[in-house]
Coordinates of C-alpha atoms in Angstrom, one line a residue:
X1 CA 0.0 0.5 0.1
X2 CA 1.1 2.8 -1.3
X3 CA 1.8 6.1 1.9
X4 CA 0.7 9.6 1.1
X5 CA 2.9 12.4 3.2
X6 CA 0.8 14.7 4.7
X7 CA 0.6 17.6 3.0
X8 CA 2.4 20.8 4.7
X9 CA -0.5 23.9 5.2
X10 CA 1.7 26.9 3.7
X11 CA 0.1 29.1 6.3
X12 CA 1.4 27.1 9.4
X13 CA 3.6 28.9 11.1
X14 CA 3.2 31.7 8.6
X15 CA 3.6 34.3 11.9
X16 CA 6.4 33.2 13.2
X17 CA 8.5 32.6 9.9
X18 CA 8.2 36.8 8.5
X19 CA 8.7 38.0 12.4
X20 CA 11.7 35.6 11.8
X21 CA 12.8 37.4 8.3
X22 CA 16.3 39.8 8.7
X23 CA 16.1 42.9 9.7
X24 CA 16.1 44.5 6.5
X25 CA 12.7 42.9 5.1
X26 CA 11.4 44.1 8.2
X27 CA 12.8 47.4 6.7
X28 CA 11.2 47.1 3.8
X29 CA 8.1 46.3 4.6
X30 CA 7.5 49.1 7.0
X31 CA 8.6 51.4 3.9
X32 CA 6.0 50.1 2.2
X33 CA 3.5 50.5 5.3
X34 CA 4.7 54.2 5.3
X35 CA 4.4 55.1 1.8
X36 CA 0.9 53.0 1.5
X37 CA -0.4 55.8 4.1
X38 CA 0.7 58.9 1.6
X39 CA -2.5 59.3 0.1
X40 CA -4.5 58.8 3.0
X41 CA -2.7 61.4 5.0
X42 CA -2.4 63.6 2.1
X43 CA 0.7 65.4 0.7
X44 CA -0.8 68.1 -0.9
X45 CA -1.4 70.5 2.2
X46 CA 1.1 71.0 5.5
X47 CA 0.1 70.5 9.2
X48 CA 3.1 73.1 10.2
X49 CA 3.0 76.6 9.0
X50 CA 6.8 76.0 9.2
X51 CA 6.6 73.2 5.9
X52 CA 4.7 75.8 4.3
X53 CA 8.5 77.6 4.4
X54 CA 10.3 75.2 3.5
X55 CA 8.4 74.5 0.6
X56 CA 8.3 77.7 -0.6
X57 CA 11.5 78.0 -0.7
X58 CA 12.5 74.6 -1.5
X59 CA 10.5 75.6 -4.7
X60 CA 12.4 78.3 -5.3
X61 CA 15.2 77.0 -5.7
X62 CA 14.0 73.8 -7.7
X63 CA 12.7 75.9 -9.9
X64 CA 16.1 78.1 -10.3
X65 CA 15.0 80.5 -9.3
X66 CA 17.8 81.2 -6.5
X67 CA 17.7 81.1 -2.5
X68 CA 15.9 85.0 -2.3
X69 CA 12.0 85.0 -2.7
X70 CA 10.7 88.4 -4.1
X71 CA 8.1 90.9 -2.1
X72 CA 5.1 90.1 -3.6
X73 CA 3.6 93.3 -3.2
X74 CA 7.1 95.9 -2.4
X75 CA 4.5 98.6 -4.0
X76 CA 2.8 98.8 -0.9
X77 CA 6.1 97.9 1.4
X78 CA 9.8 99.2 0.7
X79 CA 11.0 98.2 3.4
X80 CA 9.7 94.9 3.5
X81 CA 8.9 95.2 7.4
X82 CA 5.1 93.4 6.3
X83 CA 7.0 91.4 3.9
X84 CA 4.6 87.6 4.3
X85 CA 6.8 85.0 5.5
X86 CA 7.1 84.9 8.5
X87 CA 10.4 83.9 10.3
X88 CA 12.3 84.3 7.0
X89 CA 15.9 85.4 6.9
X90 CA 16.3 88.8 5.7
X91 CA 20.1 90.3 3.9
X92 CA 21.7 93.3 1.2
X93 CA 20.7 89.7 -1.3
X94 CA 17.2 89.2 -0.2
X95 CA 15.3 88.1 1.4
X96 CA 14.9 83.3 2.1
X97 CA 11.8 82.1 3.5
X98 CA 14.6 79.3 4.9
X99 CA 17.7 79.8 4.7
X100 CA 18.0 78.8 8.7
X101 CA 18.8 75.1 7.2
X102 CA 20.1 75.4 3.6
X103 CA 21.1 71.7 3.4
X104 CA 17.7 70.3 4.4
X105 CA 16.5 73.3 1.6
X106 CA 18.5 72.0 -1.0
X107 CA 18.1 68.8 -0.1
X108 CA 13.7 69.3 -0.2
X109 CA 14.2 71.1 -3.9
X110 CA 15.5 67.5 -5.0
X111 CA 13.0 65.0 -4.0
X112 CA 10.6 67.8 -5.9
X113 CA 12.5 68.2 -9.0
X114 CA 12.3 63.9 -9.4
X115 CA 8.7 63.3 -8.2
X116 CA 7.1 67.1 -6.9
X117 CA 5.9 66.9 -2.9
X118 CA 4.6 63.5 -3.3
X119 CA 9.0 62.6 -3.5
X120 CA 8.8 65.5 -0.6
X121 CA 7.0 63.3 2.0
X122 CA 8.5 60.2 1.1
X123 CA 11.5 61.7 1.3
X124 CA 10.6 62.3 5.1
X125 CA 9.0 58.8 4.9
X126 CA 11.7 56.9 4.6
X127 CA 14.5 59.2 7.4
X128 CA 11.2 57.3 9.5
X129 CA 12.0 54.3 8.3
X130 CA 16.4 55.0 7.9
X131 CA 15.4 56.0 11.7
X132 CA 13.9 53.4 13.1
X133 CA 15.9 50.9 11.8
X134 CA 19.2 52.4 13.2
X135 CA 17.4 52.7 16.5
X136 CA 17.2 48.6 15.4
X137 CA 20.7 48.3 15.5
X138 CA 20.6 50.2 18.3
X139 CA 18.6 47.6 20.0
X140 CA 21.0 45.0 18.5
X141 CA 23.4 46.4 21.5
X142 CA 21.5 45.2 24.4
X143 CA 20.0 42.5 23.7
X144 CA 19.7 40.1 20.3
X145 CA 15.8 40.2 20.5
X146 CA 15.3 43.8 20.3
X147 CA 16.5 44.5 16.9
X148 CA 12.4 43.6 15.2
X149 CA 10.6 45.4 17.8
X150 CA 12.8 48.1 18.0
X151 CA 11.9 48.8 14.6
X152 CA 8.3 48.3 14.8
X153 CA 7.4 50.6 17.4
X154 CA 9.4 53.6 16.7
X155 CA 8.4 53.3 12.8
X156 CA 5.0 52.9 13.8
X157 CA 4.5 53.1 18.1
X158 CA 6.7 56.3 18.3
X159 CA 5.7 59.8 17.7
X160 CA 7.9 59.2 15.1
X161 CA 5.6 57.8 12.7
X162 CA 3.7 61.2 12.4
X163 CA 6.7 63.8 12.1
X164 CA 7.2 61.6 8.6
X165 CA 4.5 62.7 7.2
X166 CA 5.7 66.4 8.2
X167 CA 8.6 68.5 5.7
X168 CA 11.1 69.9 8.5
X169 CA 13.8 66.9 9.4
X170 CA 12.4 65.8 11.8
X171 CA 12.5 62.1 10.5
X172 CA 15.7 62.1 8.7
X173 CA 17.7 64.3 11.7
X174 CA 16.5 61.7 13.7
X175 CA 18.0 59.2 11.6
X176 CA 21.7 61.2 11.6
X177 CA 21.2 61.2 15.7
X178 CA 20.7 57.4 15.6
X179 CA 23.3 57.0 13.5
X180 CA 26.0 58.8 15.8
X181 CA 25.0 57.4 18.7
X182 CA 25.6 53.6 16.9
X183 CA 28.4 55.0 15.7
X184 CA 29.8 56.4 19.1
X185 CA 28.6 53.1 20.8
X186 CA 30.3 50.6 18.4
X187 CA 33.5 52.7 18.5
X188 CA 33.5 52.7 21.6
X189 CA 32.4 49.0 22.7
X190 CA 35.4 47.8 20.1
X191 CA 37.4 50.5 21.5
X192 CA 38.3 51.8 17.4
X193 CA 39.1 55.6 18.0
X194 CA 39.1 55.8 15.0
X195 CA 35.5 54.7 14.2
X196 CA 34.6 57.1 17.0
X197 CA 36.1 60.5 14.7
X198 CA 33.8 59.3 12.3
X199 CA 31.0 60.6 14.5
X200 CA 31.6 64.3 13.6
X201 CA 30.4 64.4 10.3
X202 CA 27.1 62.8 11.0
X203 CA 26.4 64.6 14.4
X204 CA 27.1 67.7 11.5
X205 CA 24.3 66.6 9.2
X206 CA 22.3 66.4 11.7
X207 CA 22.8 69.9 13.2
X208 CA 22.4 71.1 9.4
X209 CA 18.8 69.3 9.2
X210 CA 17.9 70.4 12.9
X211 CA 18.8 73.4 15.2
X212 CA 18.6 71.3 18.6
X213 CA 20.8 68.8 17.1
X214 CA 23.5 71.0 18.2
X215 CA 22.5 69.4 21.4
X216 CA 22.1 66.1 20.5
X217 CA 26.2 65.9 19.5
X218 CA 26.8 68.1 22.9
X219 CA 25.3 65.8 24.4
X220 CA 26.3 62.5 23.1
X221 CA 30.0 64.1 23.7
X222 CA 29.3 64.7 27.2
X223 CA 28.2 61.1 27.7
X224 CA 31.0 60.2 25.9
X225 CA 33.8 61.7 28.0
X226 CA 32.1 60.2 31.3
X227 CA 32.5 56.8 29.3
X228 CA 35.8 57.3 28.6
X229 CA 36.7 58.9 32.1
X230 CA 35.3 55.8 34.3
X231 CA 36.4 53.2 31.7
X232 CA 40.0 53.3 31.7
X233 CA 39.4 50.6 29.0
X234 CA 37.5 52.3 26.8
X235 CA 38.8 55.9 27.6
X236 CA 40.7 56.7 23.8
X237 CA 37.8 55.8 21.9
X238 CA 35.0 57.9 24.1
X239 CA 37.4 60.6 24.1
X240 CA 37.6 60.3 20.4
X241 CA 33.7 60.4 19.7
X242 CA 33.5 63.2 22.6
X243 CA 35.8 65.4 20.3
X244 CA 34.1 64.5 17.5
X245 CA 30.6 64.9 18.3
X246 CA 31.3 68.3 20.0
X247 CA 33.4 70.0 17.4
X248 CA 30.8 68.9 14.3
X249 CA 28.6 70.4 16.8
X250 CA 29.3 73.8 17.2
X251 CA 31.4 73.7 13.8
X252 CA 28.4 72.8 11.6
X253 CA 26.7 75.2 13.4
X254 CA 28.8 78.4 13.5
X255 CA 29.7 77.3 9.1
X256 CA 25.0 76.9 9.2
X257 CA 25.3 80.5 10.0
X258 CA 27.7 81.8 8.0
X259 CA 25.9 79.9 4.9
X260 CA 23.1 81.9 5.9
X261 CA 24.9 84.9 5.9
X262 CA 26.3 84.4 2.9
X263 CA 23.0 83.3 1.1
X264 CA 20.4 86.7 2.2
X265 CA 24.2 88.9 2.9
X266 CA 24.7 92.0 5.3
X267 CA 22.4 92.8 8.4
X268 CA 21.2 89.5 8.3
X269 CA 17.5 89.6 10.5
X270 CA 14.1 87.0 10.4
X271 CA 12.1 91.3 10.6
X272 CA 10.8 92.6 12.5
X273 CA 7.1 91.6 11.9
X274 CA 6.5 88.0 13.2
X275 CA 2.4 88.7 15.0
X276 CA 1.9 85.4 16.8
X277 CA 5.4 84.2 17.9
X278 CA 5.4 86.5 20.6
X279 CA 7.0 84.6 24.5
X280 CA 6.3 86.6 26.8
X281 CA 6.4 84.4 29.6
X282 CA 9.0 84.4 32.2
X283 CA 12.5 81.4 32.3
X284 CA 10.6 79.4 35.1
X285 CA 7.4 79.6 33.8
X286 CA 8.0 78.9 30.4
X287 CA 9.8 75.9 31.5
X288 CA 7.5 74.7 33.5
X289 CA 4.7 75.6 30.4
X290 CA 7.0 73.8 27.8
X291 CA 7.6 70.9 30.1
X292 CA 4.3 70.3 30.7
X293 CA 3.2 71.1 27.0
X294 CA 5.7 68.6 25.4
X295 CA 5.4 65.9 27.3
X296 CA 2.3 65.5 29.4
X297 CA -0.6 67.3 28.0
X298 CA -3.1 64.8 25.7
X299 CA -4.6 67.7 23.6
X300 CA -4.9 71.2 22.0
X301 CA -8.4 72.0 21.8
X302 CA -10.2 68.3 22.9
X303 CA -13.1 67.6 24.6
X304 CA -12.6 67.2 28.7
X305 CA -13.6 63.2 28.6
X306 CA -10.9 62.8 25.5
X307 CA -8.4 63.6 28.3
X308 CA -9.5 62.4 30.8
X309 CA -9.6 59.1 28.4
X310 CA -5.4 59.9 27.2
X311 CA -4.6 60.7 30.9
X312 CA -6.4 57.8 32.3
X313 CA -4.0 55.7 29.9
X314 CA -0.9 57.2 30.5
X315 CA -1.7 57.1 33.6
X316 CA -2.5 53.2 34.1
X317 CA 0.4 52.5 31.9
X318 CA 2.6 54.4 34.4
X319 CA 0.8 52.4 37.3
X320 CA 1.7 49.5 35.9
X321 CA 5.2 50.3 35.2
X322 CA 5.9 51.8 39.3
X323 CA 3.9 48.2 41.2
X324 CA 5.9 46.3 38.3
X325 CA 9.4 47.7 39.1
X326 CA 8.5 47.7 42.7
X327 CA 6.7 44.8 43.9
X328 CA 6.9 40.6 41.7
X329 CA 5.9 38.0 42.2
X330 CA 2.8 39.1 44.6
X331 CA -0.7 38.0 43.1
X332 CA -1.7 40.8 44.2
X333 CA 0.4 42.7 42.9
X334 CA -0.3 40.2 39.6
X335 CA -3.7 41.4 39.3
X336 CA -3.3 45.3 40.0
X337 CA -0.8 45.3 36.4
X338 CA -3.5 43.0 34.2
X339 CA -6.5 45.3 35.5
X340 CA -4.2 48.5 35.1
X341 CA -3.5 47.6 31.4
X342 CA -7.2 46.1 30.7
X343 CA -8.2 49.7 31.7
X344 CA -5.2 51.8 29.8
X345 CA -6.0 49.7 26.6
X346 CA -10.0 50.7 27.2
X347 CA -9.3 54.3 27.8
X348 CA -6.6 54.1 24.2
X349 CA -9.8 52.8 22.1
X350 CA -12.4 54.4 23.8
X351 CA -10.2 58.1 22.9
X352 CA -10.3 57.4 19.7
X353 CA -13.5 56.4 18.8
X354 CA -14.5 60.0 20.9
X355 CA -11.8 61.5 19.4
X356 CA -9.7 59.9 16.2
X357 CA -8.5 63.2 14.7
X358 CA -7.1 65.0 17.9
X359 CA -3.7 65.8 17.5
X360 CA -1.6 65.0 21.3
X361 CA 1.9 67.4 22.2
X362 CA 2.4 65.2 24.5
X363 CA 5.4 62.6 23.8
X364 CA 4.8 61.1 27.6
X365 CA 1.3 60.4 25.7
X366 CA 1.9 59.5 22.4
X367 CA 4.1 57.4 23.2
X368 CA 2.8 54.9 25.5
X369 CA 6.3 52.4 25.3
X370 CA 8.8 55.2 26.4
X371 CA 6.1 56.2 29.0
X372 CA 7.0 52.2 30.4
X373 CA 10.5 52.2 30.2
X374 CA 11.3 55.5 31.5
X375 CA 9.4 54.2 34.4
X376 CA 11.1 50.8 34.3
X377 CA 14.7 52.2 33.7
X378 CA 16.9 51.6 37.0
X379 CA 20.0 50.2 37.6
X380 CA 20.1 46.7 36.1
X381 CA 18.2 48.0 33.4
X382 CA 21.9 50.3 32.9
X383 CA 24.0 47.9 33.7
X384 CA 25.8 47.3 30.5
X385 CA 28.3 50.3 28.7
X386 CA 25.7 51.0 25.3
X387 CA 22.8 51.1 28.0
X388 CA 24.2 53.6 29.7
X389 CA 25.2 55.4 26.7
X390 CA 22.2 55.5 25.1
X391 CA 20.4 56.8 28.2
X392 CA 23.0 59.3 29.0
X393 CA 22.2 61.3 25.8
X394 CA 19.0 60.4 25.8
X395 CA 19.1 62.0 29.2
X396 CA 21.0 64.9 28.9
X397 CA 19.6 66.2 26.1
X398 CA 16.3 65.7 26.4
X399 CA 17.5 68.9 29.7
X400 CA 19.0 71.0 27.4
X401 CA 15.9 71.3 25.0
X402 CA 13.3 71.6 28.0
X403 CA 16.0 74.6 29.2
X404 CA 16.4 75.8 25.5
X405 CA 12.6 75.5 24.0
X406 CA 10.0 77.9 23.3
X407 CA 7.2 77.7 26.3
X408 CA 4.5 77.4 23.7
X409 CA 6.8 73.9 22.3
X410 CA 6.9 73.9 18.5
X411 CA 3.2 75.2 18.8
X412 CA 1.6 72.8 16.3
X413 CA 3.4 68.9 16.6
X414 CA 2.4 65.3 18.4
X415 CA 4.7 64.0 20.7
X416 CA 7.1 66.9 21.2
X417 CA 8.8 67.4 18.5
X418 CA 11.7 69.1 19.5
X419 CA 12.4 65.3 21.4
X420 CA 12.0 63.5 18.4
X421 CA 16.4 63.1 17.7
X422 CA 16.4 61.2 21.0
X423 CA 13.0 59.0 20.4
X424 CA 16.4 55.9 18.3
X425 CA 17.9 55.6 21.9
X426 CA 15.0 56.2 24.3
X427 CA 12.7 52.5 21.7
X428 CA 16.0 50.0 22.5
X429 CA 16.0 51.6 25.8
X430 CA 12.8 50.9 26.9
X431 CA 12.1 48.4 25.5
X432 CA 15.3 46.6 27.0
X433 CA 13.3 47.9 30.4
X434 CA 10.1 46.1 29.2
X435 CA 11.9 42.4 28.5
X436 CA 13.8 42.6 31.9
X437 CA 11.1 43.5 33.8
X438 CA 8.5 41.7 31.9
X439 CA 11.0 38.1 32.3
X440 CA 9.8 38.2 35.9
X441 CA 6.4 38.7 35.5
X442 CA 4.2 34.9 35.3
X443 CA 3.1 34.4 31.9
X444 CA -0.4 35.2 31.5
X445 CA 0.9 38.9 33.2
X446 CA 3.5 39.6 31.2
X447 CA 0.9 38.8 28.2
X448 CA -1.7 40.7 29.0
X449 CA 0.7 44.1 29.9
X450 CA 2.4 44.0 26.4
X451 CA -1.2 43.1 24.7
X452 CA -2.3 46.4 26.4
X453 CA 1.1 48.1 25.0
X454 CA 0.2 46.7 21.6
X455 CA -3.5 48.4 21.9
X456 CA -2.1 51.4 23.3
X457 CA 0.4 52.4 21.0
X458 CA -1.9 51.1 17.7
X459 CA -5.1 53.3 18.7
X460 CA -2.5 56.3 19.0
X461 CA -1.0 55.5 16.2
X462 CA -4.5 55.5 14.0
X463 CA -5.7 58.7 15.4
X464 CA -1.5 60.5 14.3
X465 CA -2.7 59.7 10.5
X466 CA -6.2 60.5 11.3
X467 CA -5.1 63.4 12.9
X468 CA -2.5 64.4 10.1
X469 CA -5.3 63.7 7.5
X470 CA -7.5 66.0 9.6
X471 CA -5.5 69.0 9.7
X472 CA -4.8 69.1 6.3
X473 CA -8.5 68.9 4.6
X474 CA -8.7 71.3 7.3
X475 CA -5.6 73.2 6.2
X476 CA -6.4 72.4 2.6
X477 CA -10.3 74.1 3.5
X478 CA -9.1 77.2 5.0
X479 CA -6.8 78.2 1.9
X480 CA -9.6 77.7 -0.4
X481 CA -11.8 80.7 1.6
X482 CA -8.2 82.6 1.7
X483 CA -8.3 81.9 -1.4
X484 CA -12.6 82.7 -2.8
X485 CA -11.5 85.9 0.0
X486 CA -8.8 87.2 -2.6
X487 CA -11.4 86.7 -5.6
X488 CA -13.8 88.8 -3.8
X489 CA -11.2 92.0 -3.3
X490 CA -10.4 92.0 -7.4
X491 CA -11.8 95.5 -8.3
X492 CA -9.8 94.6 -11.9
X493 CA -10.2 91.7 -13.8
X494 CA -6.5 89.5 -13.7
X495 CA -5.4 91.4 -11.3
X496 CA -3.3 89.8 -8.9
X497 CA -5.4 90.0 -5.3
X498 CA -4.0 91.5 -2.2
X499 CA -4.1 89.5 1.8
X500 CA -3.4 91.5 4.8
X501 CA -3.1 88.4 7.6
X502 CA -2.0 89.0 11.3
X503 CA -1.1 86.0 12.1
X504 CA 2.4 84.4 10.7
X505 CA 1.3 81.2 9.8
X506 CA -1.9 82.4 7.2
X507 CA 0.6 82.8 4.5
X508 CA 2.6 80.5 4.9
X509 CA 0.1 77.3 5.2
X510 CA -1.0 79.3 1.9
X511 CA 1.9 78.3 -0.3
X512 CA 0.4 76.5 -2.3
X513 CA -0.8 79.6 -4.2
X514 CA 1.6 81.9 -3.1
X515 CA 2.7 82.9 -6.1
X516 CA -1.2 84.0 -7.3
X517 CA -1.5 86.8 -4.4
X518 CA -0.1 89.4 -3.2
X519 CA 0.2 88.8 0.7
X520 CA 1.4 91.3 3.5
X521 CA 1.6 90.1 7.0
X522 CA 0.8 92.6 10.0
X523 CA 0.4 92.9 13.4
X524 CA -3.3 93.5 14.2
X525 CA -2.2 97.2 15.8
X526 CA -0.2 98.4 13.1
X527 CA -3.3 97.0 10.4
X528 CA -3.6 100.8 9.8
X529 CA -0.3 101.3 8.7
X530 CA -0.3 98.6 6.5
X531 CA -3.8 99.5 4.6
X532 CA -2.0 103.1 3.9
X533 CA 0.9 101.6 2.4
X534 CA -1.5 99.4 0.2
X535 CA -3.6 102.4 0.1
X536 CA -0.7 104.4 -1.4
X537 CA 0.0 101.9 -3.8
X538 CA -3.0 102.8 -6.3
X539 CA -5.2 99.6 -3.8
X540 CA -8.5 99.7 -2.6
X541 CA -9.8 96.5 -2.1
X542 CA -7.9 93.6 0.1
X543 CA -9.2 90.9 1.2
X544 CA -8.4 90.3 5.2
X545 CA -7.7 87.3 6.8
X546 CA -7.6 86.9 11.1
X547 CA -8.5 85.9 13.4
X548 CA -10.0 85.9 17.6
X549 CA -6.0 86.3 18.6
X550 CA -5.9 89.2 16.7
X551 CA -10.1 90.3 16.0
X552 CA -9.8 92.7 19.7
X553 CA -6.4 94.4 18.6
X554 CA -7.7 95.3 14.8
X555 CA -7.5 99.5 14.1
X556 CA -7.9 100.4 11.2
X557 CA -8.4 103.9 10.2
X558 CA -11.7 106.2 8.7
X559 CA -13.1 106.0 5.6
X560 CA -12.3 102.0 5.7
X561 CA -14.9 99.7 4.9
X562 CA -16.2 96.2 5.3
X563 CA -18.0 95.5 2.0
X564 CA -18.5 91.3 2.1
X565 CA -17.6 88.5 5.0
X566 CA -16.1 85.5 3.2
X567 CA -17.8 81.7 5.5
X568 CA -14.7 80.1 6.7
X569 CA -14.7 76.4 7.3
X570 CA -13.1 77.2 10.8
X571 CA -15.4 78.9 13.9
X572 CA -12.6 81.5 14.7
X573 CA -11.5 83.4 10.7
X574 CA -13.1 86.4 10.1
X575 CA -12.5 86.5 6.0
X576 CA -13.1 90.1 5.5
X577 CA -12.8 92.4 2.1
X578 CA -12.2 96.1 2.6
X579 CA -12.7 99.4 1.1
X580 CA -9.8 101.7 1.0
X581 CA -12.0 104.7 -0.1
X582 CA -10.8 106.3 -3.0

């Protein structure tokens, strides 16, 4: 009798085989997922006004028009006091909207030439993929089991997911920072001082992409120097890393400023008219507000229920971590951890249902794995040299950012955007702490706690993508309304409309229509002076774009009348057509 061998089910064990795939394959899969989300997010509008300045600068370079972008209405503003793109660099050669980081503007311009806006966003997405992959390589230095979970946590479960769709260099800056940290760890661990010197160019690239990277370079240098003083066997490679990182941070920062001065010429400055960018708080109060906003706040303007749910999630994750750290092997503690895990998971899902488009500015709320890992860090979890190097660098970098950032934080941000460069260091540390402490839990408790963290991370990932999509749609609607107001103000067919904004973000968010309009940016209390300049240039009808932050300070002289009002898709905005009289 013929014996037929049983047919093997090709699906059996597939998840395990996929998980065991090489790290590069995981990187490719992450890239596919993130690129597939680009049309979902929508690349034709901006989340942050800073993106608009970078896009206008990149388009000018890509079209061969050079670094400076001409004033759209110089006849009404001969001194350029009311140049519309806030925070631009002014000089004798003209005005550059994004000369503060010329390298990034050039990189964006190259991407724009290659494939327009989609290519620019794809470049940022690849930055997240690179940062996640390099963070995974850092995780390998802590434990062999960490690379794959680190890659996916960074790519989908951290603020780098959100930052990967922004055009302000956070993701590629994080990749450069992760590369510098990886070189530093390998140089010190393997006692290769020549490899330590290679840290310098990578730190320099990071600094040329993001200003806070200079703080990262100095934090890496101080940490490496401390390692060199404590570990005699690693002294010279550690000191090589310290010198290279610190030197590169300083030289790159000074060189970049010289580059910007060369672009715009003598008299470099950011201009006097910056409505909406005041920072009135004192040093201590400003630091406390910035910390609260960028580390703790669950929402900018969400409902009380939403904020309560997200804070409940964060508190439950934190409580479970504290219980695991302090009391292990106790059945009552295990029950408390399981209960906290269920509450955290349920609260995150409920928050997503209540407000799927909510923007979470606080890092500890937006990154549950990071929150749990930070609370679980102790001497045992940072006992190895690589762990100490990563923990020291992240801690010093974070303290430096907290000491120097604006009191309003990064204005529009998800998970404290100025801390993004440190996330590839934090993620493997957090996961290693979870691994070590989780090993002491019983199997069921560890499974529930891990599952709850996965649910929380997934809920926030969906919220991040939804928030980006919603923000882009709202911005697109606003920009269309601004354009409609401008068209309603045109008195002569074919003439470019004149629009006056009282908030610095408005013209920059309108980058898609900027070339077809004549914008002016005016502090509310100086509106009358701006209108006088417009009138002197022979234009007697303008569009005014303002909101509740400037409405109560608006001042214009006699003879100005509101002749039309355009409906705004968002409540606080006033979109008016003004008749300036003969």
